[in-house]
Short mmCIF file of C-alpha atoms in Angstrom, two decimals:
data_model
loop_
_atom_site.label_atom_id
_atom_site.label_comp_id
_atom_site.label_asym_id
_atom_site.label_seq_id
_atom_site.Cartn_x
_atom_site.Cartn_y
_atom_site.Cartn_z
CA UNK A 1 21.18 4.75 59.05
CA UNK A 2 18.92 3.93 56.12
CA UNK A 3 15.67 5.94 55.73
CA UNK A 4 12.63 3.96 54.71
CA UNK A 5 10.19 5.76 52.48
CA UNK A 6 6.63 5.32 53.20
CA UNK A 7 4.43 4.29 50.22
CA UNK A 8 1.30 6.39 49.73
CA UNK A 9 -1.99 4.46 50.09
CA UNK A 10 -4.62 5.85 47.72
CA UNK A 11 -8.38 5.80 48.40
CA UNK A 12 -10.58 4.65 45.44
CA UNK A 13 -11.79 8.28 45.13
CA UNK A 14 -8.16 9.45 44.80
CA UNK A 15 -7.40 6.81 42.23
CA UNK A 16 -10.51 7.79 40.11
CA UNK A 17 -9.56 11.44 40.27
CA UNK A 18 -6.06 10.76 39.12
CA UNK A 19 -7.16 8.24 36.30
CA UNK A 20 -9.56 11.04 34.89
CA UNK A 21 -6.47 13.19 34.12
CA UNK A 22 -3.85 10.57 33.47
CA UNK A 23 -2.36 10.13 30.02
CA UNK A 24 -2.07 6.41 30.38
CA UNK A 25 -4.32 3.87 32.17
CA UNK A 26 -3.47 2.35 35.64
CA UNK A 27 -5.11 -0.47 37.73
CA UNK A 28 -5.99 0.05 41.41
CA UNK A 29 -5.25 -2.76 43.98
CA UNK A 30 -6.34 -2.10 47.39
CA UNK A 31 -4.77 1.30 47.72
CA UNK A 32 -1.87 0.82 45.11
CA UNK A 33 -1.82 2.34 41.78
CA UNK A 34 -0.22 -0.04 39.04
CA UNK A 35 0.61 1.50 35.64
CA UNK A 36 -0.49 -0.66 32.71
CA UNK A 37 1.71 -1.70 29.83
CA UNK A 38 0.81 -0.95 26.24
CA UNK A 39 -0.41 -3.68 23.86
CA UNK A 40 1.20 -5.34 20.65
CA UNK A 41 -0.30 -5.46 17.27
CA UNK A 42 -1.27 -8.99 17.84
CA UNK A 43 -2.88 -8.13 21.17
CA UNK A 44 -4.91 -5.34 19.45
CA UNK A 45 -6.06 -7.58 16.53
CA UNK A 46 -7.08 -10.28 18.85
CA UNK A 47 -9.02 -8.10 21.26
CA UNK A 48 -10.73 -6.37 18.38
CA UNK A 49 -11.67 -9.66 16.66
CA UNK A 50 -13.19 -11.07 19.99
CA UNK A 51 -15.08 -8.02 20.65
CA UNK A 52 -16.43 -7.71 17.20
CA UNK A 53 -17.54 -11.36 17.15
CA UNK A 54 -19.25 -10.91 20.53
CA UNK A 55 -20.88 -7.53 19.61
CA UNK A 56 -22.26 -9.15 16.46
CA UNK A 57 -23.38 -12.50 18.10
CA UNK A 58 -25.03 -10.65 21.01
CA UNK A 59 -26.74 -7.89 19.19
CA UNK A 60 -30.30 -8.96 20.03
CA UNK A 61 -29.63 -9.94 23.60
CA UNK A 62 -29.36 -7.72 26.63
CA UNK A 63 -25.70 -8.35 27.37
CA UNK A 64 -23.31 -5.53 26.57
CA UNK A 65 -19.73 -5.79 25.13
CA UNK A 66 -16.84 -3.49 26.12
CA UNK A 67 -13.25 -3.29 25.19
CA UNK A 68 -10.05 -2.29 27.06
CA UNK A 69 -11.21 1.16 27.94
CA UNK A 70 -13.95 0.10 30.29
CA UNK A 71 -13.01 -0.12 33.80
CA UNK A 72 -14.24 -3.02 36.08
CA UNK A 73 -14.76 -2.44 39.82
CA UNK A 74 -14.32 -5.44 42.20
CA UNK A 75 -15.77 -4.27 45.37
CA UNK A 76 -15.17 -7.10 47.74
CA UNK A 77 -11.25 -6.76 47.09
CA UNK A 78 -11.18 -3.09 46.31
CA UNK A 79 -9.75 -3.46 42.91
CA UNK A 80 -10.18 -1.54 39.59
CA UNK A 81 -9.00 -3.32 36.41
CA UNK A 82 -9.17 -2.81 32.66
CA UNK A 83 -9.99 -6.22 31.12
CA UNK A 84 -9.46 -6.63 27.44
CA UNK A 85 -12.98 -7.58 26.76
CA UNK A 86 -16.05 -7.60 29.10
CA UNK A 87 -19.49 -9.08 28.41
CA UNK A 88 -21.89 -8.02 31.02
CA UNK A 89 -24.54 -10.15 32.77
CA UNK A 90 -27.58 -8.49 31.08
CA UNK A 91 -27.37 -4.62 30.77
CA UNK A 92 -24.35 -3.09 32.25
CA UNK A 93 -24.53 -2.01 35.84
CA UNK A 94 -22.30 1.08 36.42
CA UNK A 95 -20.69 2.46 39.64
CA UNK A 96 -19.67 6.19 40.11
CA UNK A 97 -21.00 9.29 38.78
CA UNK A 98 -20.24 8.37 35.00
CA UNK A 99 -20.67 5.28 32.75
CA UNK A 100 -16.82 4.40 32.89
CA UNK A 101 -16.96 1.62 35.38
CA UNK A 102 -19.01 -1.66 35.24
CA UNK A 103 -19.65 -4.13 38.08
CA UNK A 104 -21.45 -7.11 36.47
CA UNK A 105 -19.24 -9.12 34.11
CA UNK A 106 -20.46 -12.47 32.94
CA UNK A 107 -17.50 -13.01 30.65
CA UNK A 108 -13.98 -11.62 30.74
CA UNK A 109 -11.35 -12.07 28.12
CA UNK A 110 -7.71 -11.42 28.67
CA UNK A 111 -5.13 -11.42 25.79
CA UNK A 112 -1.91 -12.66 27.34
CA UNK A 113 1.51 -10.83 27.21
CA UNK A 114 4.85 -11.77 28.70
CA UNK A 115 4.49 -9.09 31.33
CA UNK A 116 0.94 -9.97 32.44
CA UNK A 117 0.67 -13.62 31.77
CA UNK A 118 1.16 -14.96 35.33
CA UNK A 119 -0.96 -12.19 36.95
CA UNK A 120 -3.84 -12.78 34.40
CA UNK A 121 -3.86 -16.59 35.02
CA UNK A 122 -3.33 -16.44 38.80
CA UNK A 123 -4.18 -13.48 41.15
CA UNK A 124 -6.30 -11.45 38.75
CA UNK A 125 -8.47 -14.65 38.09
CA UNK A 126 -8.97 -14.96 41.87
CA UNK A 127 -9.92 -11.27 41.97
CA UNK A 128 -12.56 -11.84 39.22
CA UNK A 129 -13.97 -15.00 40.82
CA UNK A 130 -15.09 -12.83 43.85
CA UNK A 131 -17.63 -11.24 41.40
CA UNK A 132 -21.11 -13.21 41.75
CA UNK A 133 -22.09 -12.67 38.00
CA UNK A 134 -18.77 -13.72 36.74
CA UNK A 135 -19.07 -17.11 34.94
CA UNK A 136 -16.54 -17.40 32.10
CA UNK A 137 -12.98 -16.56 31.67
CA UNK A 138 -10.90 -16.68 28.44
CA UNK A 139 -7.17 -16.30 28.24
CA UNK A 140 -5.79 -15.92 24.78
CA UNK A 141 -2.12 -16.43 23.74
CA UNK A 142 -1.09 -13.98 21.18
CA UNK A 143 1.86 -15.74 19.36
CA UNK A 144 0.28 -19.23 18.90
CA UNK A 145 -2.94 -21.02 18.79
CA UNK A 146 -3.72 -21.43 22.39
CA UNK A 147 -6.85 -20.48 24.27
CA UNK A 148 -7.72 -21.30 27.78
CA UNK A 149 -11.29 -21.30 28.88
CA UNK A 150 -12.70 -21.47 32.43
CA UNK A 151 -16.55 -21.89 32.80
CA UNK A 152 -18.41 -21.91 36.12
CA UNK A 153 -20.92 -24.66 36.80
CA UNK A 154 -24.21 -24.17 38.57
CA UNK A 155 -22.59 -25.92 41.65
CA UNK A 156 -19.89 -23.08 41.67
CA UNK A 157 -17.05 -25.18 40.31
CA UNK A 158 -14.75 -24.01 37.56
CA UNK A 159 -14.28 -26.28 34.58
CA UNK A 160 -10.98 -25.79 32.54
CA UNK A 161 -10.65 -26.41 28.76
CA UNK A 162 -7.67 -25.69 26.50
CA UNK A 163 -7.87 -25.14 22.76
CA UNK A 164 -4.61 -25.42 20.67
CA UNK A 165 -5.67 -25.95 17.07
CA UNK A 166 -6.91 -23.51 14.52
CA UNK A 167 -9.83 -25.69 13.94
CA UNK A 168 -10.94 -25.64 17.58
CA UNK A 169 -14.17 -24.05 18.56
CA UNK A 170 -14.77 -22.36 21.99
CA UNK A 171 -18.18 -23.16 23.54
CA UNK A 172 -19.29 -20.18 25.70
CA UNK A 173 -21.86 -21.97 27.81
CA UNK A 174 -23.29 -18.87 29.63
CA UNK A 175 -23.81 -16.90 26.37
CA UNK A 176 -24.95 -19.89 24.28
CA UNK A 177 -22.26 -19.02 21.67
CA UNK A 178 -19.37 -20.71 19.79
CA UNK A 179 -16.17 -18.88 18.60
CA UNK A 180 -13.73 -20.52 16.26
CA UNK A 181 -10.01 -19.88 16.82
CA UNK A 182 -9.65 -19.16 13.06
CA UNK A 183 -11.84 -16.12 13.56
CA UNK A 184 -9.94 -15.03 16.82
CA UNK A 185 -6.63 -15.22 15.16
CA UNK A 186 -7.66 -13.62 11.86
CA UNK A 187 -4.72 -11.49 10.46
CA UNK A 188 -2.46 -12.35 13.37
CA UNK A 189 1.25 -12.81 12.47
CA UNK A 190 2.81 -15.37 14.82
CA UNK A 191 6.16 -14.35 13.80
CA UNK A 192 5.61 -10.87 15.43
CA UNK A 193 6.87 -11.23 19.00
CA UNK A 194 5.61 -8.87 21.64
#
């Protein structure tokens, strides 16, 4: 006779309490706590470059730019995630007792890795689309020039564009901003594999 162990389902409050004390970050998916993997050198360079570009370009606007340590709450699906870069829709709207979790992303950027690529392109994008303010999603490969950009139209449809040349320029319609792939991939070594 085989005994089946019952998996513990955590409440959002239990997750937040554990996350405050944790030595590493975890995501929360409807009762389940999922440990996050670490990032590579290329992952960090790309994330930092994008955040710096956005921070500088949006310095006189009300949007706020956050990097990987800012948590995102997706209330409709009971999810907590840590996107690589978040740009808020106006000033950040926080949830909880401190300013560690935002709820109003306009743009989310994820730098892809082998372990998260399918999740970031599929289920995670589905989760993000449940947020009303969310209008642009950028997925960045870290070992070659390749950026996938999804932009929401006024009719609620998502338009997909792919960029594969170092000379390409991404047009972020909802931020009225352009970013070149040369700037995103500055100092990235494509020979470094994650």
